[in-house]
Amino acid sequence: MCRPPAARESRAMEIVRVNGLRKAYGGRPAVDGVSFGVEEGEIFGILGPNGAGKTTTVECVEGLRTPDSGTVEVAGLDPVADHEKVTRLLGAQLQESELQPKLTVREALELYSSFYERPADWRPLAERLGLVSKLGDRFAKLSGGQKQRLFIALALIGDPRVVVLDELTTGLDPRARRDTWQLIEEVRDRGVTVLLVTHFMEEAQRLCDRIAVIDKGRVAALDTPAGLIGRSTASTVISFTPSGPLDERDLAALPQVASVTTTDGRIVVHGTDETVTAVISLLAGLGITARQLRVSETSLDDAFLDLTEERL
C-alpha cells in the first residue's frame, strides 16, 4: 500500500540514482536513456512489457552489467567500479538463478551467511518463507516456488540497505504470494529500500510507493500508483453480459467512452461516471437487460495498457 505523501517528502536522499543509462546488445538498444531516482526507505517498482529493458536496467544497478553510457549510483558508489562495496549493502534476487543441485537449503543459507560480517539470522527468514520443512532438501528436489522463496531469503540474508527483487513472486501460489508481500512490507518498514521488478499489477499497486513504467528501453511514466491510474483515459470500467444482441458501435458513441471490448459475450466499457448513466439508458431504450453488471474504478492494469498500448 502506498505511503502518504508526507512520508515520501521526509526522505532526505536518493539511495539509488540512474541517469541517462544506455545499454545495447548487438547494436540494438535494450535500455535507451533511462533515468530515475529511488528514495531511501521506499519500495520502487519497475513495470513494462516483456523485452522493455527492465532486467537490463536492474542488472546495471546490481553491477552485473556495465552501461554503455550514463551513470548508476548506489549509496554514492559505482556498482561496477566499487562492486565489492556495493555487494555489501545490496541484496539481489535475480530473474533466473541456480545453485548446485546437491546443495541443501540449510547449506545454502549457511553458505550465504558466511559471506557477510553481520548477516541477518537466516532461521526467521526460513520460517517466514515456509522453508523450515525443506532445510534438509537438496536444491534439485525443490519446486519452482520453493526455489523462488529460497532466493528471496538469500537476497535478504546479508541484511542489505537496498534489495533488488526481479519477478519476486513468479511461481508462487496466491497464499505464498501474499505472505511474501507482507514480508517485503516488513523489510521496508525496517528501513530497507526495495527495487521491485514485476509483471503483477496487483503486486505493484499494493507494494510500491512509486513506479517507473519502462517501454522500449525508455521511461514512459514515473509516478505513484494512484498518479499512474489518474493518467488513464478512463476512470470507470463497466462490464456486463447483454440479454440480447448489442452493437458495440452504439456503445462507442456514448459520452466519454474510451474503449469497448467483447470477450465470450461479456462487454467491457471504459469511460467515466457519465458513461455509466449513458450505458444504462441505452440498454433500457433497447429493452436489453445488463446481466452480472459490474461497475469499478480503473485499475493499475488499465493505466499500464494506456501507457504502453500504442507501442505494444
CSV table of C-alpha atoms in Angstrom, one decimal:
chain,number,residue,atom,x,y,z
A,1,MET,CA,0.0,0.0,0.0
A,2,CYS,CA,1.3,3.5,-0.8
A,3,ARG,CA,2.8,5.6,1.9
A,4,PRO,CA,1.3,9.0,2.4
A,5,PRO,CA,3.0,11.9,0.5
A,6,ALA,CA,4.3,13.4,3.8
A,7,ALA,CA,6.3,10.2,4.4
A,8,ARG,CA,7.9,10.4,1.0
A,9,GLU,CA,8.7,14.1,1.4
A,10,SER,CA,10.5,13.5,4.6
A,11,ARG,CA,13.1,11.2,3.0
A,12,ALA,CA,16.4,13.0,2.8
A,13,MET,CA,18.3,11.3,0.0
A,14,GLU,CA,18.2,9.1,-3.1
A,15,ILE,CA,20.0,5.9,-2.4
A,16,VAL,CA,19.9,4.7,-6.0
A,17,ARG,CA,20.4,7.1,-8.9
A,18,VAL,CA,20.2,6.1,-12.6
A,19,ASN,CA,20.9,8.9,-15.1
A,20,GLY,CA,20.9,8.6,-18.9
A,21,LEU,CA,21.5,4.8,-18.8
A,22,ARG,CA,22.1,3.2,-22.1
A,23,LYS,CA,22.9,-0.5,-22.9
A,24,ALA,CA,22.8,-2.2,-26.3
A,25,TYR,CA,23.3,-5.8,-27.4
A,26,GLY,CA,24.4,-6.5,-31.0
A,27,GLY,CA,23.8,-2.8,-31.9
A,28,ARG,CA,20.2,-2.9,-30.6
A,29,PRO,CA,19.4,-0.7,-27.6
A,30,ALA,CA,17.9,-2.6,-24.7
A,31,VAL,CA,18.0,0.5,-22.5
A,32,ASP,CA,17.9,3.9,-24.1
A,33,GLY,CA,18.4,6.8,-21.8
A,34,VAL,CA,16.7,5.6,-18.6
A,35,SER,CA,16.7,8.0,-15.7
A,36,PHE,CA,15.2,7.7,-12.2
A,37,GLY,CA,16.0,8.0,-8.5
A,38,VAL,CA,15.0,5.7,-5.7
A,39,GLU,CA,14.5,7.3,-2.3
A,40,GLU,CA,15.8,5.7,0.8
A,41,GLY,CA,13.2,3.6,2.5
A,42,GLU,CA,10.7,3.3,-0.3
A,43,ILE,CA,9.5,0.4,-2.5
A,44,PHE,CA,10.2,1.5,-6.1
A,45,GLY,CA,8.5,-0.6,-8.8
A,46,ILE,CA,9.6,-1.1,-12.4
A,47,LEU,CA,6.9,-2.2,-14.8
A,48,GLY,CA,7.0,-2.8,-18.5
A,49,PRO,CA,6.2,-5.3,-21.3
A,50,ASN,CA,8.5,-8.2,-22.0
A,51,GLY,CA,11.7,-7.0,-23.6
A,52,ALA,CA,11.2,-3.4,-22.4
A,53,GLY,CA,14.6,-3.3,-20.7
A,54,LYS,CA,13.6,-3.8,-17.1
A,55,THR,CA,16.0,-6.6,-16.2
A,56,THR,CA,18.9,-5.0,-18.0
A,57,THR,CA,18.3,-1.8,-16.0
A,58,VAL,CA,18.4,-3.5,-12.6
A,59,GLU,CA,21.4,-5.7,-13.7
A,60,CYS,CA,23.3,-2.4,-14.2
A,61,VAL,CA,22.2,-1.3,-10.7
A,62,GLU,CA,23.5,-4.6,-9.3
A,63,GLY,CA,26.8,-4.2,-11.1
A,64,LEU,CA,26.2,-7.4,-13.2
A,65,ARG,CA,26.3,-5.4,-16.4
A,66,THR,CA,28.4,-2.4,-17.5
A,67,PRO,CA,26.5,0.5,-19.0
A,68,ASP,CA,27.5,1.7,-22.5
A,69,SER,CA,26.8,5.3,-21.3
A,70,GLY,CA,25.1,7.1,-18.5
A,71,THR,CA,25.7,6.7,-14.8
A,72,VAL,CA,24.4,4.5,-12.0
A,73,GLU,CA,25.0,5.1,-8.3
A,74,VAL,CA,24.1,3.0,-5.2
A,75,ALA,CA,24.6,5.0,-2.0
A,76,GLY,CA,27.1,7.2,-4.0
A,77,LEU,CA,29.0,4.1,-5.2
A,78,ASP,CA,29.5,2.9,-8.8
A,79,PRO,CA,28.2,-0.7,-8.9
A,80,VAL,CA,30.9,-1.7,-11.4
A,81,ALA,CA,34.0,0.2,-10.1
A,82,ASP,CA,33.0,-0.2,-6.5
A,83,HIS,CA,31.5,-3.6,-6.9
A,84,GLU,CA,32.8,-5.2,-3.7
A,85,LYS,CA,31.5,-2.4,-1.5
A,86,VAL,CA,28.1,-2.4,-3.3
A,87,THR,CA,27.7,-6.1,-2.7
A,88,ARG,CA,27.9,-5.5,1.0
A,89,LEU,CA,24.9,-3.2,1.0
A,90,LEU,CA,22.8,-4.5,-1.9
A,91,GLY,CA,21.0,-7.8,-2.0
A,92,ALA,CA,19.6,-9.3,-5.2
A,93,GLN,CA,17.1,-11.9,-6.2
A,94,LEU,CA,17.6,-12.4,-10.0
A,95,GLN,CA,15.0,-13.3,-12.6
A,96,GLU,CA,16.9,-16.6,-13.3
A,97,SER,CA,19.2,-18.2,-10.7
A,98,GLU,CA,20.6,-21.7,-10.0
A,99,LEU,CA,22.5,-23.4,-7.2
A,100,GLN,CA,24.5,-26.6,-7.1
A,101,PRO,CA,21.9,-29.4,-7.4
A,102,LYS,CA,23.1,-31.3,-4.3
A,103,LEU,CA,23.3,-28.3,-2.0
A,104,THR,CA,20.6,-28.4,0.7
A,105,VAL,CA,18.5,-25.4,1.7
A,106,ARG,CA,20.3,-25.3,5.1
A,107,GLU,CA,23.7,-25.4,3.4
A,108,ALA,CA,22.8,-22.6,1.0
A,109,LEU,CA,21.5,-20.4,3.8
A,110,GLU,CA,24.6,-21.1,6.0
A,111,LEU,CA,26.9,-20.5,3.0
A,112,TYR,CA,25.5,-17.2,2.1
A,113,SER,CA,25.5,-16.1,5.7
A,114,SER,CA,29.3,-16.7,5.8
A,115,PHE,CA,29.8,-14.1,3.0
A,116,TYR,CA,28.8,-11.2,5.4
A,117,GLU,CA,30.3,-9.8,8.5
A,118,ARG,CA,26.9,-9.1,10.1
A,119,PRO,CA,24.4,-11.3,8.3
A,120,ALA,CA,20.7,-11.5,9.3
A,121,ASP,CA,19.6,-14.6,11.2
A,122,TRP,CA,18.5,-17.0,8.4
A,123,ARG,CA,16.3,-19.0,10.7
A,124,PRO,CA,13.4,-16.4,11.0
A,125,LEU,CA,13.7,-15.8,7.2
A,126,ALA,CA,13.4,-19.6,6.6
A,127,GLU,CA,10.4,-19.7,8.9
A,128,ARG,CA,8.8,-16.6,7.3
A,129,LEU,CA,9.2,-18.0,3.8
A,130,GLY,CA,7.9,-21.5,4.6
A,131,LEU,CA,11.3,-23.2,4.2
A,132,VAL,CA,11.8,-24.8,7.6
A,133,SER,CA,10.4,-28.2,6.5
A,134,LYS,CA,12.7,-28.1,3.4
A,135,LEU,CA,16.0,-27.3,5.2
A,136,GLY,CA,17.3,-30.9,4.5
A,137,ASP,CA,16.1,-31.0,0.9
A,138,ARG,CA,18.6,-30.6,-2.0
A,139,PHE,CA,18.1,-27.7,-4.4
A,140,ALA,CA,17.4,-30.0,-7.3
A,141,LYS,CA,14.4,-31.5,-5.5
A,142,LEU,CA,12.7,-28.2,-4.8
A,143,SER,CA,9.7,-27.0,-6.7
A,144,GLY,CA,9.9,-23.8,-8.7
A,145,GLY,CA,8.1,-21.8,-6.0
A,146,GLN,CA,10.3,-23.3,-3.2
A,147,LYS,CA,13.4,-22.2,-5.2
A,148,GLN,CA,11.9,-18.7,-5.6
A,149,ARG,CA,11.4,-18.5,-1.8
A,150,LEU,CA,14.9,-19.6,-1.2
A,151,PHE,CA,16.4,-17.0,-3.5
A,152,ILE,CA,14.3,-14.3,-1.7
A,153,ALA,CA,15.8,-15.5,1.6
A,154,LEU,CA,19.4,-15.4,0.1
A,155,ALA,CA,18.8,-11.8,-1.2
A,156,LEU,CA,17.9,-10.7,2.4
A,157,ILE,CA,20.4,-12.7,4.3
A,158,GLY,CA,23.1,-10.0,4.1
A,159,ASP,CA,20.9,-7.5,5.9
A,160,PRO,CA,21.1,-5.1,3.0
A,161,ARG,CA,20.3,-1.4,2.8
A,162,VAL,CA,18.9,-2.0,-0.8
A,163,VAL,CA,17.4,-5.2,-2.2
A,164,VAL,CA,16.6,-5.7,-5.8
A,165,LEU,CA,13.8,-8.2,-6.5
A,166,ASP,CA,13.3,-9.3,-10.1
A,167,GLU,CA,9.9,-11.1,-10.6
A,168,LEU,CA,9.6,-11.5,-6.9
A,169,THR,CA,6.5,-13.9,-6.8
A,170,THR,CA,6.7,-15.7,-10.1
A,171,GLY,CA,5.8,-19.4,-9.4
A,172,LEU,CA,4.3,-18.8,-6.0
A,173,ASP,CA,0.7,-19.8,-5.2
A,174,PRO,CA,-1.7,-17.0,-4.2
A,175,ARG,CA,-1.3,-17.6,-0.4
A,176,ALA,CA,2.6,-17.7,-0.7
A,177,ARG,CA,2.5,-14.6,-2.9
A,178,ARG,CA,0.5,-12.6,-0.3
A,179,ASP,CA,2.7,-13.9,2.6
A,180,THR,CA,5.7,-12.7,0.6
A,181,TRP,CA,4.2,-9.3,0.0
A,182,GLN,CA,3.7,-8.9,3.8
A,183,LEU,CA,7.4,-9.9,4.3
A,184,ILE,CA,8.5,-7.2,1.8
A,185,GLU,CA,6.4,-4.6,3.6
A,186,GLU,CA,8.1,-5.7,6.9
A,187,VAL,CA,11.5,-5.4,5.2
A,188,ARG,CA,10.6,-1.9,4.0
A,189,ASP,CA,9.4,-0.9,7.5
A,190,ARG,CA,12.8,-1.8,8.8
A,191,GLY,CA,14.3,0.9,6.5
A,192,VAL,CA,15.4,-1.3,3.6
A,193,THR,CA,15.0,0.2,0.2
A,194,VAL,CA,13.3,-2.2,-2.3
A,195,LEU,CA,13.7,-2.0,-6.1
A,196,LEU,CA,10.9,-4.3,-7.4
A,197,VAL,CA,10.6,-5.6,-11.0
A,198,THR,CA,7.2,-7.2,-11.5
A,199,HIS,CA,4.5,-8.2,-14.0
A,200,PHE,CA,1.8,-8.4,-11.4
A,201,MET,CA,-0.2,-5.2,-11.3
A,202,GLU,CA,-1.9,-6.1,-8.0
A,203,GLU,CA,1.6,-6.6,-6.5
A,204,ALA,CA,2.8,-3.2,-7.8
A,205,GLN,CA,-0.4,-1.4,-6.7
A,206,ARG,CA,-0.2,-2.9,-3.2
A,207,LEU,CA,3.5,-2.6,-2.5
A,208,CYS,CA,5.0,0.3,-4.5
A,209,ASP,CA,5.4,3.9,-3.3
A,210,ARG,CA,6.3,4.9,-6.8
A,211,ILE,CA,6.5,3.1,-10.2
A,212,ALA,CA,8.6,3.6,-13.4
A,213,VAL,CA,6.9,2.2,-16.5
A,214,ILE,CA,9.6,1.3,-18.9
A,215,ASP,CA,8.7,0.6,-22.6
A,216,LYS,CA,11.2,0.1,-25.4
A,217,GLY,CA,14.1,1.0,-23.2
A,218,ARG,CA,12.7,4.3,-22.1
A,219,VAL,CA,10.8,5.6,-19.1
A,220,ALA,CA,7.2,6.1,-20.4
A,221,ALA,CA,5.9,7.3,-17.0
A,222,LEU,CA,7.1,7.7,-13.4
A,223,ASP,CA,4.5,8.3,-10.6
A,224,THR,CA,2.7,6.8,-7.6
A,225,PRO,CA,0.3,4.0,-8.4
A,226,ALA,CA,-2.6,6.5,-7.9
A,227,GLY,CA,-0.9,9.0,-10.1
A,228,LEU,CA,-0.5,6.5,-12.9
A,229,ILE,CA,-4.1,5.4,-12.6
A,230,GLY,CA,-5.1,9.1,-12.7
A,231,ARG,CA,-3.4,9.4,-16.1
A,232,SER,CA,-5.6,6.7,-17.6
A,233,THR,CA,-8.0,7.8,-20.4
A,234,ALA,CA,-10.9,6.3,-18.4
A,235,SER,CA,-11.7,6.4,-14.7
A,236,THR,CA,-14.6,3.8,-14.7
A,237,VAL,CA,-15.0,0.3,-16.0
A,238,ILE,CA,-18.5,-1.1,-16.8
A,239,SER,CA,-18.8,-4.8,-17.6
A,240,PHE,CA,-22.0,-6.8,-18.3
A,241,THR,CA,-23.5,-9.6,-20.4
A,242,PRO,CA,-26.4,-8.2,-22.5
A,243,SER,CA,-29.6,-10.2,-22.7
A,244,GLY,CA,-29.9,-9.6,-26.4
A,245,PRO,CA,-27.8,-8.5,-29.4
A,246,LEU,CA,-26.0,-5.2,-28.9
A,247,ASP,CA,-23.8,-3.3,-31.4
A,248,GLU,CA,-20.5,-2.2,-30.0
A,249,ARG,CA,-20.7,0.9,-32.2
A,250,ASP,CA,-23.8,2.1,-30.2
A,251,LEU,CA,-21.8,1.9,-27.0
A,252,ALA,CA,-18.7,3.5,-28.5
A,253,ALA,CA,-20.8,6.6,-29.5
A,254,LEU,CA,-21.8,7.3,-25.9
A,255,PRO,CA,-20.3,10.2,-23.9
A,256,GLN,CA,-16.7,9.8,-22.6
A,257,VAL,CA,-16.2,6.2,-23.8
A,258,ALA,CA,-12.5,5.4,-24.2
A,259,SER,CA,-12.9,1.8,-25.4
A,260,VAL,CA,-15.4,-1.1,-25.9
A,261,THR,CA,-14.4,-4.8,-26.0
A,262,THR,CA,-16.3,-8.0,-26.1
A,263,THR,CA,-15.0,-11.4,-24.8
A,264,ASP,CA,-17.1,-14.5,-24.7
A,265,GLY,CA,-20.3,-12.4,-24.9
A,266,ARG,CA,-19.3,-10.1,-22.0
A,267,ILE,CA,-18.9,-6.5,-22.8
A,268,VAL,CA,-16.4,-4.2,-21.1
A,269,VAL,CA,-16.7,-0.4,-21.5
A,270,HIS,CA,-14.0,2.0,-20.2
A,271,GLY,CA,-15.3,5.5,-19.6
A,272,THR,CA,-16.4,7.8,-16.8
A,273,ASP,CA,-19.3,8.1,-14.3
A,274,GLU,CA,-21.2,9.9,-17.1
A,275,THR,CA,-20.7,6.8,-19.2
A,276,VAL,CA,-22.4,4.6,-16.7
A,277,THR,CA,-25.6,6.5,-16.8
A,278,ALA,CA,-25.5,6.6,-20.6
A,279,VAL,CA,-25.0,2.8,-20.9
A,280,ILE,CA,-27.9,2.1,-18.6
A,281,SER,CA,-30.1,4.5,-20.5
A,282,LEU,CA,-29.1,2.9,-23.9
A,283,LEU,CA,-29.8,-0.6,-22.7
A,284,ALA,CA,-33.2,0.4,-21.2
A,285,GLY,CA,-34.2,2.1,-24.5
A,286,LEU,CA,-33.3,-1.1,-26.4
A,287,GLY,CA,-35.1,-3.4,-24.0
A,288,ILE,CA,-31.8,-5.1,-23.1
A,289,THR,CA,-31.0,-6.3,-19.5
A,290,ALA,CA,-27.5,-6.0,-18.2
A,291,ARG,CA,-26.7,-9.3,-16.6
A,292,GLN,CA,-24.0,-9.5,-14.0
A,293,LEU,CA,-23.5,-5.7,-14.2
A,294,ARG,CA,-20.3,-4.6,-12.5
A,295,VAL,CA,-19.0,-1.0,-12.2
A,296,SER,CA,-15.5,-0.5,-10.9
A,297,GLU,CA,-12.7,2.1,-10.9
A,298,THR,CA,-9.9,1.9,-13.3
A,299,SER,CA,-7.0,-0.2,-12.1
A,300,LEU,CA,-3.2,0.0,-12.5
A,301,ASP,CA,-3.6,-2.7,-15.1
A,302,ASP,CA,-5.8,-0.4,-17.2
A,303,ALA,CA,-3.3,2.5,-16.7
A,304,PHE,CA,-0.4,0.3,-17.8
A,305,LEU,CA,-2.2,-0.6,-21.0
A,306,ASP,CA,-2.9,3.0,-21.7
A,307,LEU,CA,0.8,3.9,-21.2
A,308,THR,CA,2.1,1.1,-23.4
A,309,GLU,CA,-0.7,0.3,-25.7
A,310,GLU,CA,0.5,2.2,-28.8
A,311,ARG,CA,3.9,0.6,-28.7
A,312,LEU,CA,2.5,-2.8,-27.9
